[in-house]
Tab-separated table of C-alpha atoms and ligand atoms in Angstrom:
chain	number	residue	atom	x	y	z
A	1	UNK	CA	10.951	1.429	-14.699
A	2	UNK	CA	7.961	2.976	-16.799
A	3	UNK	CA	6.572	0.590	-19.146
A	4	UNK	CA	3.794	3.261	-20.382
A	5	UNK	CA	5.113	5.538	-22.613
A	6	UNK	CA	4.768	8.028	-25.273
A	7	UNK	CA	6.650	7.346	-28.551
A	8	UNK	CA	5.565	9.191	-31.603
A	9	UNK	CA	2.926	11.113	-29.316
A	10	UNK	CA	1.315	7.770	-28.979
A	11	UNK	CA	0.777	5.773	-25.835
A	12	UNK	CA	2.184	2.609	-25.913
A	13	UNK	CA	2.147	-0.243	-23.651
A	14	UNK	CA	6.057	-1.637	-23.456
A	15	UNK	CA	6.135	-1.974	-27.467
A	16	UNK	CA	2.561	-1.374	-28.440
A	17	UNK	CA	0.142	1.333	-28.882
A	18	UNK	CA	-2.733	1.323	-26.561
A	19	UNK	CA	-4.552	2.367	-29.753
A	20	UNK	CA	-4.182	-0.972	-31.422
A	21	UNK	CA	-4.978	-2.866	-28.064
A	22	UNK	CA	-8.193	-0.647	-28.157
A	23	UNK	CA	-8.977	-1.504	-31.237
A	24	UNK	CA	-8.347	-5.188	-31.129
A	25	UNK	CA	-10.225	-5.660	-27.919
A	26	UNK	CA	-12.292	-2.674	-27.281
A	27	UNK	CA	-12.797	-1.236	-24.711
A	28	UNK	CA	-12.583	-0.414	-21.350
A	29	UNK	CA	-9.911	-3.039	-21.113
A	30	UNK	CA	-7.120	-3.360	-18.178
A	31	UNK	CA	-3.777	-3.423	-19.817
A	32	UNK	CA	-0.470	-4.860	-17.827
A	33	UNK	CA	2.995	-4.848	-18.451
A	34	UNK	CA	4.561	-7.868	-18.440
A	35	UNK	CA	8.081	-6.319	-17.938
A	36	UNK	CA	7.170	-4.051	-15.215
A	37	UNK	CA	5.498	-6.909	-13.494
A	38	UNK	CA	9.076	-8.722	-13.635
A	39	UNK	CA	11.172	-5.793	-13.266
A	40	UNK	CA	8.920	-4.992	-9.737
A	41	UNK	CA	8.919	-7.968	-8.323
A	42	UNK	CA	12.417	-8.648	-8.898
A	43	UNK	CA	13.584	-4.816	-7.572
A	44	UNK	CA	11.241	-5.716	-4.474
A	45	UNK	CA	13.813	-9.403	-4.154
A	46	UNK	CA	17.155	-7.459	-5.080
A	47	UNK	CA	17.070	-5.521	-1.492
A	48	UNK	CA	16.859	-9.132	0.132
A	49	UNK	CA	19.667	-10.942	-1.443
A	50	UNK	CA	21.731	-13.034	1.005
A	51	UNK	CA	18.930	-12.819	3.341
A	52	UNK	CA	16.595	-15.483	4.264
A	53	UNK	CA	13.239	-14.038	2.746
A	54	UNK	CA	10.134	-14.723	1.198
A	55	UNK	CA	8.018	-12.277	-0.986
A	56	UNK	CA	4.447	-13.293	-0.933
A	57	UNK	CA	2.601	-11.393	-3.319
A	58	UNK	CA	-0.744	-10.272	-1.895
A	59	UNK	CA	-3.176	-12.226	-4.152
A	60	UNK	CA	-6.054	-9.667	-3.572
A	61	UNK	CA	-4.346	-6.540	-5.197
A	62	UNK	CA	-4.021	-8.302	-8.382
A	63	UNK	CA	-5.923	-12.032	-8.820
A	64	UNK	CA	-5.649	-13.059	-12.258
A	65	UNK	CA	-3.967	-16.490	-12.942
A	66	UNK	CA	-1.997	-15.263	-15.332
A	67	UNK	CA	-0.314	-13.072	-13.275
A	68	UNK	CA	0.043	-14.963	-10.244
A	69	UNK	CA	1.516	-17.678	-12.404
A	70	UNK	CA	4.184	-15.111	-13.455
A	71	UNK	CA	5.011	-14.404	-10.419
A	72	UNK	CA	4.947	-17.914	-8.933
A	73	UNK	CA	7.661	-18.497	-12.063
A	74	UNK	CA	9.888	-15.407	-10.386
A	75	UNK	CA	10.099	-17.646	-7.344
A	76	UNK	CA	7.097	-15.716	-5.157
A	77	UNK	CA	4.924	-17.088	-2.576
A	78	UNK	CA	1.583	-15.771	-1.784
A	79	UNK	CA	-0.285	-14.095	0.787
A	80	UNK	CA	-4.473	-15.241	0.765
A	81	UNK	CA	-7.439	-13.584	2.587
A	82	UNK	CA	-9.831	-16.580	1.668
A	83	UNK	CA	-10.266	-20.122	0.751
A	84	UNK	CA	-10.887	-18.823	-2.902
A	85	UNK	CA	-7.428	-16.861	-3.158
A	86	UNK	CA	-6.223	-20.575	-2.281
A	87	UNK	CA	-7.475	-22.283	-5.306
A	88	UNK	CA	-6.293	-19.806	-7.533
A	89	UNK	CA	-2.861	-19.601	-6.183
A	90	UNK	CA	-2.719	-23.306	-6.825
A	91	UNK	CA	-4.524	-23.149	-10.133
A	92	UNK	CA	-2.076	-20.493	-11.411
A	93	UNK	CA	0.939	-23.286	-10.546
A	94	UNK	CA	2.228	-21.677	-7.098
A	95	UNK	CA	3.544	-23.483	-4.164
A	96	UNK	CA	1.457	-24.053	-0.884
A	97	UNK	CA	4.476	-24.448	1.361
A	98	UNK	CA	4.972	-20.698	0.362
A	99	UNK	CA	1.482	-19.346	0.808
A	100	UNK	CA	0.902	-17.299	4.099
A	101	UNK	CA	-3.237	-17.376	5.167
A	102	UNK	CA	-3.801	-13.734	6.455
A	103	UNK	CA	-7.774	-12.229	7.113
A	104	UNK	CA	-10.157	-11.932	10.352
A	105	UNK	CA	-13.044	-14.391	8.764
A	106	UNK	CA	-11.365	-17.533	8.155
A	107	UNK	CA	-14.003	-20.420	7.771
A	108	UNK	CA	-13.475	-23.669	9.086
A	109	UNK	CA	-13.560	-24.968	5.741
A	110	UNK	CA	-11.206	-22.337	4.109
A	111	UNK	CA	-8.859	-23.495	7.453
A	112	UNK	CA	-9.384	-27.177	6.240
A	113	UNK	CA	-8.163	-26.497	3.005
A	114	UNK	CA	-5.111	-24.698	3.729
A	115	UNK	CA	-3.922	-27.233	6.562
A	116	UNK	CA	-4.695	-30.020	3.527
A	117	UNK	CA	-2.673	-27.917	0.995
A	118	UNK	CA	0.306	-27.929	3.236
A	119	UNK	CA	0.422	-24.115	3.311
A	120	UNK	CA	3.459	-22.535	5.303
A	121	UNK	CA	1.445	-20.622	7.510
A	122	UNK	CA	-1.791	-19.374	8.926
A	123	UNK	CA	-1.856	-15.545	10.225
A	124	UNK	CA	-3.938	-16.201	12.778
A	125	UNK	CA	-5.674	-12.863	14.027
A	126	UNK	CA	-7.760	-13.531	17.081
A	127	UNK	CA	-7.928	-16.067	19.944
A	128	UNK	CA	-11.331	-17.677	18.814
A	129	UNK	CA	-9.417	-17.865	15.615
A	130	UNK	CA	-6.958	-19.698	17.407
A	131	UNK	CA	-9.303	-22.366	18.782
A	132	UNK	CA	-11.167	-23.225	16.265
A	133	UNK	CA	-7.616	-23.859	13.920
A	134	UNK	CA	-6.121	-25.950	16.555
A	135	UNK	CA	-9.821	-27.867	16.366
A	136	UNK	CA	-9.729	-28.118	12.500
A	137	UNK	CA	-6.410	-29.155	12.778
A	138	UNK	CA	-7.240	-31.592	15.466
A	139	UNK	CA	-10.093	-33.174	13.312
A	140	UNK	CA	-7.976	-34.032	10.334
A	141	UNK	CA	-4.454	-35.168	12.859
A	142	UNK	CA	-2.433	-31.993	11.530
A	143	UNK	CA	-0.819	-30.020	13.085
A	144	UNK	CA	-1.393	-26.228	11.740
A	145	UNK	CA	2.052	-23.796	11.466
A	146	UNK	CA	0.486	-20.228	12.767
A	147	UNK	CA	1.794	-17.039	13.312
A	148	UNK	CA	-0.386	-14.257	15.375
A	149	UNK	CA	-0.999	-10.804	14.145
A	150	UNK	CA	-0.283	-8.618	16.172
A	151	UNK	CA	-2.072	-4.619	16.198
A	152	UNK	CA	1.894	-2.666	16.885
A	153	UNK	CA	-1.082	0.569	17.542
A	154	UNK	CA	0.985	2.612	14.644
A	155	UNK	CA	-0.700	4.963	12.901
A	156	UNK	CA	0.589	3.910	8.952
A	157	UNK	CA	-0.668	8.007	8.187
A	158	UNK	CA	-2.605	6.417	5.134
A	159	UNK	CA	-6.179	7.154	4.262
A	160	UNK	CA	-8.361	5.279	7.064
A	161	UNK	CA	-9.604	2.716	5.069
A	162	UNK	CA	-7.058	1.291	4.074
A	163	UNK	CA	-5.398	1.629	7.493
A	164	UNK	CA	-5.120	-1.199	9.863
A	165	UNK	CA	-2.276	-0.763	12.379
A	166	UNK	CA	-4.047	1.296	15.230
A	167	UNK	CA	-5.842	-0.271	17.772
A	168	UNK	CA	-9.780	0.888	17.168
A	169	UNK	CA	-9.791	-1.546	13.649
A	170	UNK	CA	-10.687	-5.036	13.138
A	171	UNK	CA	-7.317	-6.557	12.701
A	172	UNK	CA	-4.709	-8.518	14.765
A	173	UNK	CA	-4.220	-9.340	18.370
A	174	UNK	CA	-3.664	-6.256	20.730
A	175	UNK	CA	0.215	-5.694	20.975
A	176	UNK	CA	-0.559	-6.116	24.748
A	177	UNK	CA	-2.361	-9.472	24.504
A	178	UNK	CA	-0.095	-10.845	22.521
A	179	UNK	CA	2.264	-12.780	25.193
A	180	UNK	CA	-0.566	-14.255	26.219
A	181	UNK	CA	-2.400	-15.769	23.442
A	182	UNK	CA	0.705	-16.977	22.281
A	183	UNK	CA	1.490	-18.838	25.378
A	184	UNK	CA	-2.036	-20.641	24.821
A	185	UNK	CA	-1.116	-21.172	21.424
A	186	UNK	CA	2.132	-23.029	22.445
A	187	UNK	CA	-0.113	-25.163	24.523
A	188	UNK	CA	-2.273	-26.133	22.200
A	189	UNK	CA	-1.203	-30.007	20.566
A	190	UNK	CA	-2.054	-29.025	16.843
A	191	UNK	CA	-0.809	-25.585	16.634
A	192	UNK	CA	2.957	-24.733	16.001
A	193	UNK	CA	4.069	-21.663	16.904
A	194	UNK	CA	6.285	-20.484	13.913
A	195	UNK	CA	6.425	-16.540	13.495
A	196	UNK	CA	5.142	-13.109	14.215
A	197	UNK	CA	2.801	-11.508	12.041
A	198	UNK	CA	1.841	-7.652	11.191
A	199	UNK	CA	0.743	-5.505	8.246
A	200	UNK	CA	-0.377	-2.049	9.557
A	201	UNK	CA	-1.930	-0.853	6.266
A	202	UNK	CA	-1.851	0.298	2.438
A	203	UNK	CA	-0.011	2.654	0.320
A	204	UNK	CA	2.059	3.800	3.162
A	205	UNK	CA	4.825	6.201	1.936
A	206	UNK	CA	6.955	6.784	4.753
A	207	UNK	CA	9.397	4.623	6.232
A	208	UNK	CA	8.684	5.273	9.494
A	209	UNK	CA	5.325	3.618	10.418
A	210	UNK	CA	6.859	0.022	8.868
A	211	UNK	CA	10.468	0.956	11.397
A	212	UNK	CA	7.987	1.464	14.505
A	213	UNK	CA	6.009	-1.576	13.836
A	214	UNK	CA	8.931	-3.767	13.454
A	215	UNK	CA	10.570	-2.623	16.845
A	216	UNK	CA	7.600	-3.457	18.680
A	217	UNK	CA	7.492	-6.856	16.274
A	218	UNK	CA	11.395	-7.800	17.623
A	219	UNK	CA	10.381	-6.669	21.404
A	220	UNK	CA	7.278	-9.076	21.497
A	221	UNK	CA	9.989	-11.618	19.475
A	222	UNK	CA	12.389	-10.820	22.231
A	223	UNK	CA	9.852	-11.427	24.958
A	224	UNK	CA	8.410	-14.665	23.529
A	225	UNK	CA	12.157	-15.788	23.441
A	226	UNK	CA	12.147	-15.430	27.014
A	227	UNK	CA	9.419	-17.541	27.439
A	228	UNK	CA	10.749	-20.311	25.234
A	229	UNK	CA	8.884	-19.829	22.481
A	230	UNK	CA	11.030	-19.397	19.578
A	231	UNK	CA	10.323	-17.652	16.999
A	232	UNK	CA	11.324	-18.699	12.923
A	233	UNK	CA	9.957	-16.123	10.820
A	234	UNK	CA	8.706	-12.267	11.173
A	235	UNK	CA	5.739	-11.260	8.801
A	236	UNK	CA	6.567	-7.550	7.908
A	237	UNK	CA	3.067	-7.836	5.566
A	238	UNK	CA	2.691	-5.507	2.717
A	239	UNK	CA	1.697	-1.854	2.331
A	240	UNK	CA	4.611	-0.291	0.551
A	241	UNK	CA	3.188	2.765	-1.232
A	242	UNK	CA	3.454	3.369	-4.704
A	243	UNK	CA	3.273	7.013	-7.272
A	244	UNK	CA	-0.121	7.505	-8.188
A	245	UNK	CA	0.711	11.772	-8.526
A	246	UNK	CA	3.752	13.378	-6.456
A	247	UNK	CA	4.297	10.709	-3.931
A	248	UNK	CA	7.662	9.421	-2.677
A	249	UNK	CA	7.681	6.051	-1.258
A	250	UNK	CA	10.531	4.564	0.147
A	251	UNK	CA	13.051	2.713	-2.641
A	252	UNK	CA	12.724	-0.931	-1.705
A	253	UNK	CA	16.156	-1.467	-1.584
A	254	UNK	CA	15.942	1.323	1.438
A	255	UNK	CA	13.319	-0.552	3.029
A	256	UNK	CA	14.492	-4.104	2.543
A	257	UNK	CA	18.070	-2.529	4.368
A	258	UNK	CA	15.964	-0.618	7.365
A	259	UNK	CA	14.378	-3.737	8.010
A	260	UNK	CA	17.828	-6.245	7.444
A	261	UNK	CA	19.326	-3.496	9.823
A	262	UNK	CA	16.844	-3.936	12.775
A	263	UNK	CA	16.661	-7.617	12.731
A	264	UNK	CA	20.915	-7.633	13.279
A	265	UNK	CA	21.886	-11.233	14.193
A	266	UNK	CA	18.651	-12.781	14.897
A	267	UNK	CA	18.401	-16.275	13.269
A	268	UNK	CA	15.182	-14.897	11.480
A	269	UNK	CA	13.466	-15.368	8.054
A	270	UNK	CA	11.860	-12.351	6.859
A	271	UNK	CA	8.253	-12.096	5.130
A	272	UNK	CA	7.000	-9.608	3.196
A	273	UNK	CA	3.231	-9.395	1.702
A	274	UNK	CA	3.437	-6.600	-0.980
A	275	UNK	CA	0.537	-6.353	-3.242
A	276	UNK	CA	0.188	-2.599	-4.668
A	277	UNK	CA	3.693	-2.200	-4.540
A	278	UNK	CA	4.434	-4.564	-7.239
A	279	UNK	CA	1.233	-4.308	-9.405
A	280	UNK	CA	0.051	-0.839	-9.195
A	281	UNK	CA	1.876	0.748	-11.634
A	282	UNK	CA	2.122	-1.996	-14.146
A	283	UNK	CA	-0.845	-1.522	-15.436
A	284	UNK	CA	-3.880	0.738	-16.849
A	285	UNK	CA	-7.170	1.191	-17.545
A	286	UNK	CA	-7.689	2.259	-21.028
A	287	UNK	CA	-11.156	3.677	-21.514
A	288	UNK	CA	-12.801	5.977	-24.713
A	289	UNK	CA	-14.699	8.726	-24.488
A	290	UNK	CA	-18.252	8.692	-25.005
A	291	UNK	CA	-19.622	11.678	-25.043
A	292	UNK	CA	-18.549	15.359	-24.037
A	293	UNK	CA	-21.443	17.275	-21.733
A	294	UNK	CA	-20.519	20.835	-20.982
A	295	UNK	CA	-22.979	21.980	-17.948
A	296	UNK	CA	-23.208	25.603	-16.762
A	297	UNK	CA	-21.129	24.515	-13.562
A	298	UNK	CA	-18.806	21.415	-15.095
A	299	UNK	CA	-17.641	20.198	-17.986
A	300	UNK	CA	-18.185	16.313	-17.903
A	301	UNK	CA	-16.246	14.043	-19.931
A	302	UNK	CA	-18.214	11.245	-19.944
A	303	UNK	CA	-16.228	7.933	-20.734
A	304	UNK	CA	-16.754	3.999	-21.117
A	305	UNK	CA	-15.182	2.908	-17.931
A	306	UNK	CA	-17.093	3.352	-14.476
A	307	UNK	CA	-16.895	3.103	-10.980
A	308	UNK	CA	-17.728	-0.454	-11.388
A	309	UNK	CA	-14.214	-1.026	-13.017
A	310	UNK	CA	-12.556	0.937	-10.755
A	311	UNK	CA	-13.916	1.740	-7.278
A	312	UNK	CA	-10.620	3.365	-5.861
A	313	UNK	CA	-11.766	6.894	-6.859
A	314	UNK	CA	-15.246	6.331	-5.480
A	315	UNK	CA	-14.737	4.619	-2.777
A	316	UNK	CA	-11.137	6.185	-1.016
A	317	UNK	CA	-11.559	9.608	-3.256
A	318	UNK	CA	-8.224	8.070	-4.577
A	319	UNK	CA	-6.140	9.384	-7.196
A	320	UNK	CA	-5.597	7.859	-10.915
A	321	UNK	CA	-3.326	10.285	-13.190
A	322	UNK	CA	-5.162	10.358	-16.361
A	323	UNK	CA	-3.778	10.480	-19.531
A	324	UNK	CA	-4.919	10.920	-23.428
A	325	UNK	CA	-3.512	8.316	-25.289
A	326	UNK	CA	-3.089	10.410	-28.485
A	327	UNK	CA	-2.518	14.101	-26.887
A	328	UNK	CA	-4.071	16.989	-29.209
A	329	UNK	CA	-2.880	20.414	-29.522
A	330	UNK	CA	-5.019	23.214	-28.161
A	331	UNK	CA	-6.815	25.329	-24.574
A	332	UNK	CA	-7.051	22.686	-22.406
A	333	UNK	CA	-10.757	22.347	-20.498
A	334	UNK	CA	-10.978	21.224	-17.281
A	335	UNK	CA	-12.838	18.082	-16.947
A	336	UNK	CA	-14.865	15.770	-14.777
A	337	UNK	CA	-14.002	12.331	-15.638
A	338	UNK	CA	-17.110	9.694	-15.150
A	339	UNK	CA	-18.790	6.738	-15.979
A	340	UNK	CA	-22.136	5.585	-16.841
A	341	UNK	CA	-22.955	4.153	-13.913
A	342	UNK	CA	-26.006	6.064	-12.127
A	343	UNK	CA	-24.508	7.144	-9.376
A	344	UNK	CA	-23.233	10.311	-8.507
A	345	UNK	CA	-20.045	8.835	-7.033
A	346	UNK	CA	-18.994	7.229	-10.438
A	347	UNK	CA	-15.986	9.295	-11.277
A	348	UNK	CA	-12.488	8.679	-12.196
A	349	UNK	CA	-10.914	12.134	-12.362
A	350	UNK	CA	-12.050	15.533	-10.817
A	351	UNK	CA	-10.956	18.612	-12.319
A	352	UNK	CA	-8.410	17.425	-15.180
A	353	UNK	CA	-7.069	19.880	-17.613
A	354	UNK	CA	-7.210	18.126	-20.602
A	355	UNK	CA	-7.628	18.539	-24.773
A	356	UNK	CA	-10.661	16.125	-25.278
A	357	UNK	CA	-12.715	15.025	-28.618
A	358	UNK	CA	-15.708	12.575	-28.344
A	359	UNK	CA	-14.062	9.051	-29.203
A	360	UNK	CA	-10.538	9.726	-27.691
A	361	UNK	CA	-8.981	6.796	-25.753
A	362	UNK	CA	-7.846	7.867	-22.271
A	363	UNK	CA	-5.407	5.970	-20.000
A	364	UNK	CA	-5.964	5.743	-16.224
A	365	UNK	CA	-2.751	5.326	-14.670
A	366	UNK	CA	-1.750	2.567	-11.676
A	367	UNK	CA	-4.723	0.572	-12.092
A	368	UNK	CA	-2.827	-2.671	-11.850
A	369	UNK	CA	-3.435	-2.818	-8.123
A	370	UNK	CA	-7.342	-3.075	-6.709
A	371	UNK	CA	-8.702	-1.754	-10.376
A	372	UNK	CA	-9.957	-5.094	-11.659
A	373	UNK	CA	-9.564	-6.698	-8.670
A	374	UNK	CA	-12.560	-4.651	-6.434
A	375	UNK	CA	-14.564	-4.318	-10.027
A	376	UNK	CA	-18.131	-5.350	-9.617
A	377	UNK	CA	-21.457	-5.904	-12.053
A	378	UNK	CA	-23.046	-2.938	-11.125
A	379	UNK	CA	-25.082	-1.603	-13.519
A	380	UNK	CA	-24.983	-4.969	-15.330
A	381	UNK	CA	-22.225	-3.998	-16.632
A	382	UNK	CA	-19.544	-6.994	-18.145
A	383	UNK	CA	-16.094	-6.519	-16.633
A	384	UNK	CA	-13.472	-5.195	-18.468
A	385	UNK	CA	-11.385	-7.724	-20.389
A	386	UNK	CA	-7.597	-7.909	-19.058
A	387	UNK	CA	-4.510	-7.556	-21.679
A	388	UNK	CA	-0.858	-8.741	-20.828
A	389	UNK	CA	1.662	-7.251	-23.046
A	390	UNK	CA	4.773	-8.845	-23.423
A	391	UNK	CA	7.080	-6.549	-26.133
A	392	UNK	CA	5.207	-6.609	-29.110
A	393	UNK	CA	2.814	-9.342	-28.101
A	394	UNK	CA	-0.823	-8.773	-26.494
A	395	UNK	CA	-2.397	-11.758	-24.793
A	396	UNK	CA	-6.231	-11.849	-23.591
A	397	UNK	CA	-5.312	-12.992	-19.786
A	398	UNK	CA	-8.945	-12.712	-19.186
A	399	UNK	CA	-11.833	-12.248	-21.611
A	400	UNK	CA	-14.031	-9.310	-21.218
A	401	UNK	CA	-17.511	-10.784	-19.419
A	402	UNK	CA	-20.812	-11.535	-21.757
A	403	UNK	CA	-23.831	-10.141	-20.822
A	404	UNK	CA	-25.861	-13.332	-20.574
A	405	UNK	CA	-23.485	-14.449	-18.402
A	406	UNK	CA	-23.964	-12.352	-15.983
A	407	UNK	CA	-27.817	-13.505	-15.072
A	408	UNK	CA	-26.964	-16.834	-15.908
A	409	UNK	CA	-27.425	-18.305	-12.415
A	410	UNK	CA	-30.527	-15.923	-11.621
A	411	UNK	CA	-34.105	-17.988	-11.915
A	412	UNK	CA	-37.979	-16.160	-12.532
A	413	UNK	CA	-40.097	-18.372	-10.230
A	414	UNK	CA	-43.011	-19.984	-11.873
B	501	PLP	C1	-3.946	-6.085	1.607
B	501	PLP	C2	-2.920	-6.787	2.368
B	501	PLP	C3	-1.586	-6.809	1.919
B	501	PLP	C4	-1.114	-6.064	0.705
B	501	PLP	O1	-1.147	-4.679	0.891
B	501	PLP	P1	-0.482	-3.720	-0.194
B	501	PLP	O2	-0.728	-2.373	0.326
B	501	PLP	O3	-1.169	-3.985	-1.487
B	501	PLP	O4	0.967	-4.062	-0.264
B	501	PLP	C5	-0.678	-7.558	2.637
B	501	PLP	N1	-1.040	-8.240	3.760
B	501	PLP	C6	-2.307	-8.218	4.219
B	501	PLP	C7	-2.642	-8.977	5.446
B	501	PLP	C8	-3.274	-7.501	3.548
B	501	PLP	O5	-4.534	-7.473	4.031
C-alpha cells in the first residue's frame, strides 16, 4: 500500500497535501501515515495467522509514543536496545510481558528495570552478560527469562554497517559457543532458559540469509533438546528490507511461510523484531528549498533539512527517492541535494534530475525508519517536528524542538 501520492499533481499524505502540512507546521517536518503504519504491521501479522507468534516492533527504527502506542493497540510487542526504549514502550501503553531486551551494553540498572517490569525476555548476547543478569536477578529474588543470541556467521549481503550476522562484529554468542554457555545458563538459579535468539542484520532483501540463519537456529534448538534444555520460543529478529529505489524484498507473507515451513512440528513460538520493515515507508521527510547554487562543477540544491535530520545518506551513503511535491514542467537539472549543516557529508540526494524553483517543497521518501530516530542537534539545529496523518486529519505527534531548549541544561561557569 502507498499512502504518498499524487492527486491533482499534488503530493498528498493519505488525504492531505503535503503543501498544507508545510504550511501549517513548517518545515522540515517528518510526516507518517497512519494507514500505512496499520496496513504494515498488520500485512507483517497476516503471514502468521494460526501460528503462535509475536511481532515486536523494533522500538529504535521508529521511537515516538505515538506510534508505538499505535502499534501496541494492533496487538505488538516490542523489541528494546536500552533501559530508555523501556520507559517509552511503557509510557506509550505497551505490555512488558511482550517486550524482548536485545543490545551488547545492557547496564545493570537497565537489567533491573526490565526484570521489575516483568518483561518476557532478555536477549542476552555474551557470557559476562549472562552473569551479571543472573546476579541482578539474584539481588532482587527474580528469576530473569533469557534467550542467547547466537552469531549463525551468515553474511545478510547488506551494507556492513548495518550487518551483524558474521562472526568479526560485536553481536551474539559464537554459533560454536553456544551449547556451552547455554548449559551454564541452565545452571544458573535465576536464569530461565526460554528461547533462541538471532537477528543477522538490516534491510536484507533476500530470503536466503534469514533461511540459513534459521537452520543453524533449529540445529543449535535441536542440540540443546538433546541436552534437556528445552527450548519455547525462536527469535528470528528483524531486518526485513524494504523499497527505497528498485529493490525487491521478500513479500512477508513469503517469509512468514519459509520460516512456518522450517520450523514443521516443533512446539515453537515464533518472534520476529521488524523495525524498518514496518515504518520505513510510512513516512517522509518534507523539506523546502532554500536556495539554488549552480557551481561550475554541480548544481546544488540547497534545502532546509540536513544531515542532522537524516543521517542515513551520510552516514551508509543510503538512498532516499526524492520527490517535488508540486512537479513543474520543463529540462530537468541534475541536482545535489544538501543541507546547511557545515559539513561536506550533509547531503540527501546525489545527482537527481529534477525541475527545481527556490521555495519548492521536496519529499524524501522512506524516512519513517532511522530518519528522526538517528537525528541529532548538530549545528544547533531544533529537530524536525513529527506529523501523523490520519485521512484528512494531521496531528503534531511531536513538536518541532525550540532553540532555547536546546542549551537549556548547558551552564557558563562563574
Ligand atoms: C535494529 C534491530 C532490529 C530491527 O531491524 P530492522 O532492520 O529495522 O527490521 C531488530 N532486532 C535487533 C536486535 C536490532 O538490533
Amino acid at each position: 500500500m502507498n499512502a504518498f501520492t499524487f492527486k491533482n499533481n499534488s503530493l498528498h499524505a493519505e488525504n492531505t497535501a503535503l503543501t498544507s502540512i508545510a504550511n501549517t507546521f513548517d518545515t522540515p517536518c517528518y510526516v507518517y501515515s497512519k494507514s500505512a503504519l496499520t496496513h504494515a504491521f498488520q500485512n507483517f501479522s497476516a503471514g502468521l495467522q494460526g501460528c503462535d507468534a509475536l511481532v515486536c516492533f523494533a522500538v529504535k527504527s521508529n521511537p515516538n509514543l505515538a506510534i508505538l502506542n499505535l502499534f501496541a493497540k494492533l496487538g505488538a510487542g516490542f523489541d528494546i536496545v536500552s533501559g530508555g526504549e523501556l520507559a517509552r514502550v511503557l509510557a506509550a501503553g505497551g505490555d512488558a510481558k511482550k517486550v524482548v531486551f536485545s543490545g551488547v551494553g545492557k547496564t545493570e540498572a537497565e537489567m533491573q528495570s526490565a526484570v521489575e517490569a516483568g518483561i518476557f525476555c532478555f536477549n542476552v548476547e555474551s557470557r559476562s552478560e549472562l552473569i551479571r543478569l543472573n546476579d541482578v536477578a539474584s539481588f532482587m529474588g527474580k528469576v530473569a527469562p533469557i534467550s542467547l543470541r547466537i552469531n549463525p556467521n551468515v553474511d545478510a549481503k547488506t551494507h556492513p554497517y548495518i550487518s551483524t550476522g558474521l562472526k568479526n562484529n560485536k553481536f551474539g554468542v559464537a554459533y560454536e559457543d553456544a551449547l556451552d554457555v547455554y548449559l551454564q545458563a541452565a545452571a544458573m538459579p535465576n536464569i530461565a532458559v526460554h528461547g533462541v535468539d538471532c537477528h543477522i542484520g538490516s534491510q536484507i532483501t533476500e530470503l536466503s540469509p534469514f533461511l540459513d540463519a534459521f537452520d543453524r537456529v533449529l540445529a543449535l534448538v535441536d542440540a540443546l533438546e538433546k541436552n534437556n534444555i528445552h527450548i519455547q520460543h525462536i527469535d528470528l529478529g528483524g531486518g526485513i528490507g524494504i523499497c527505497y529505489s528498485d529493490e525487491t524484498p521478500p513479500e512477508f507473507s513469503t517469509y512468514a511461510t519459509a520460516m512456518r515451513e522450517k520450523l514443521g512440528n516443533r512446539n515453537i513460538k515464533l518472534v520476529f523484531e521488524p523495525g524498518r520493515a514496518l515504518v520505513g515507508n510510512a513516512g517522509v521527510l518534507l523539506t523546502k528549498v532554500e536556495y539554488l547554487k549552480p557551481t561550475e562543477s554541480k548544481n546544488f540544491a540547497i534545502v532546509d533539512a540536513a544531515m542532522n535530520d537524516l543521517m542515513r545518506p551520510a552516514l551508509y551513503d543510503a538512498f532516499h527517492d526524492i520527490k517535488p511535491v508540486q512537479p513543474r514542467e520543463g529540462t530537468p537539472n541534475t541536482y545535489e541535494i544538501v543541507g546547511p549543516v557545515c559539513e561536506s557529508g550533509d547531503f540527501l540526494g546525489h545527482d537527481r534530475n529534477l525541475v527545481l524553483s527556490e521555495g519548492d517543497l521536496l519529499a524524501i521518501m522512506s524516512a519513517g525508519a532511522y530518519g528522526m530516530s538517528m537525528s541529532s542537534n548538530y549545528n544547533t539545529r531544533p529537530r524536525a517536528a513529527e506529523i501523523m496523518v490520519d485521512g484528512d486529519q494531521c496531528h503534531v505527534i511531536r513538536a518541532r524542538e525550540q532553540i532555547k531548549d536546546l542549551y537549556l541544561l548547558e551552564k557558563i561557569l562563574p
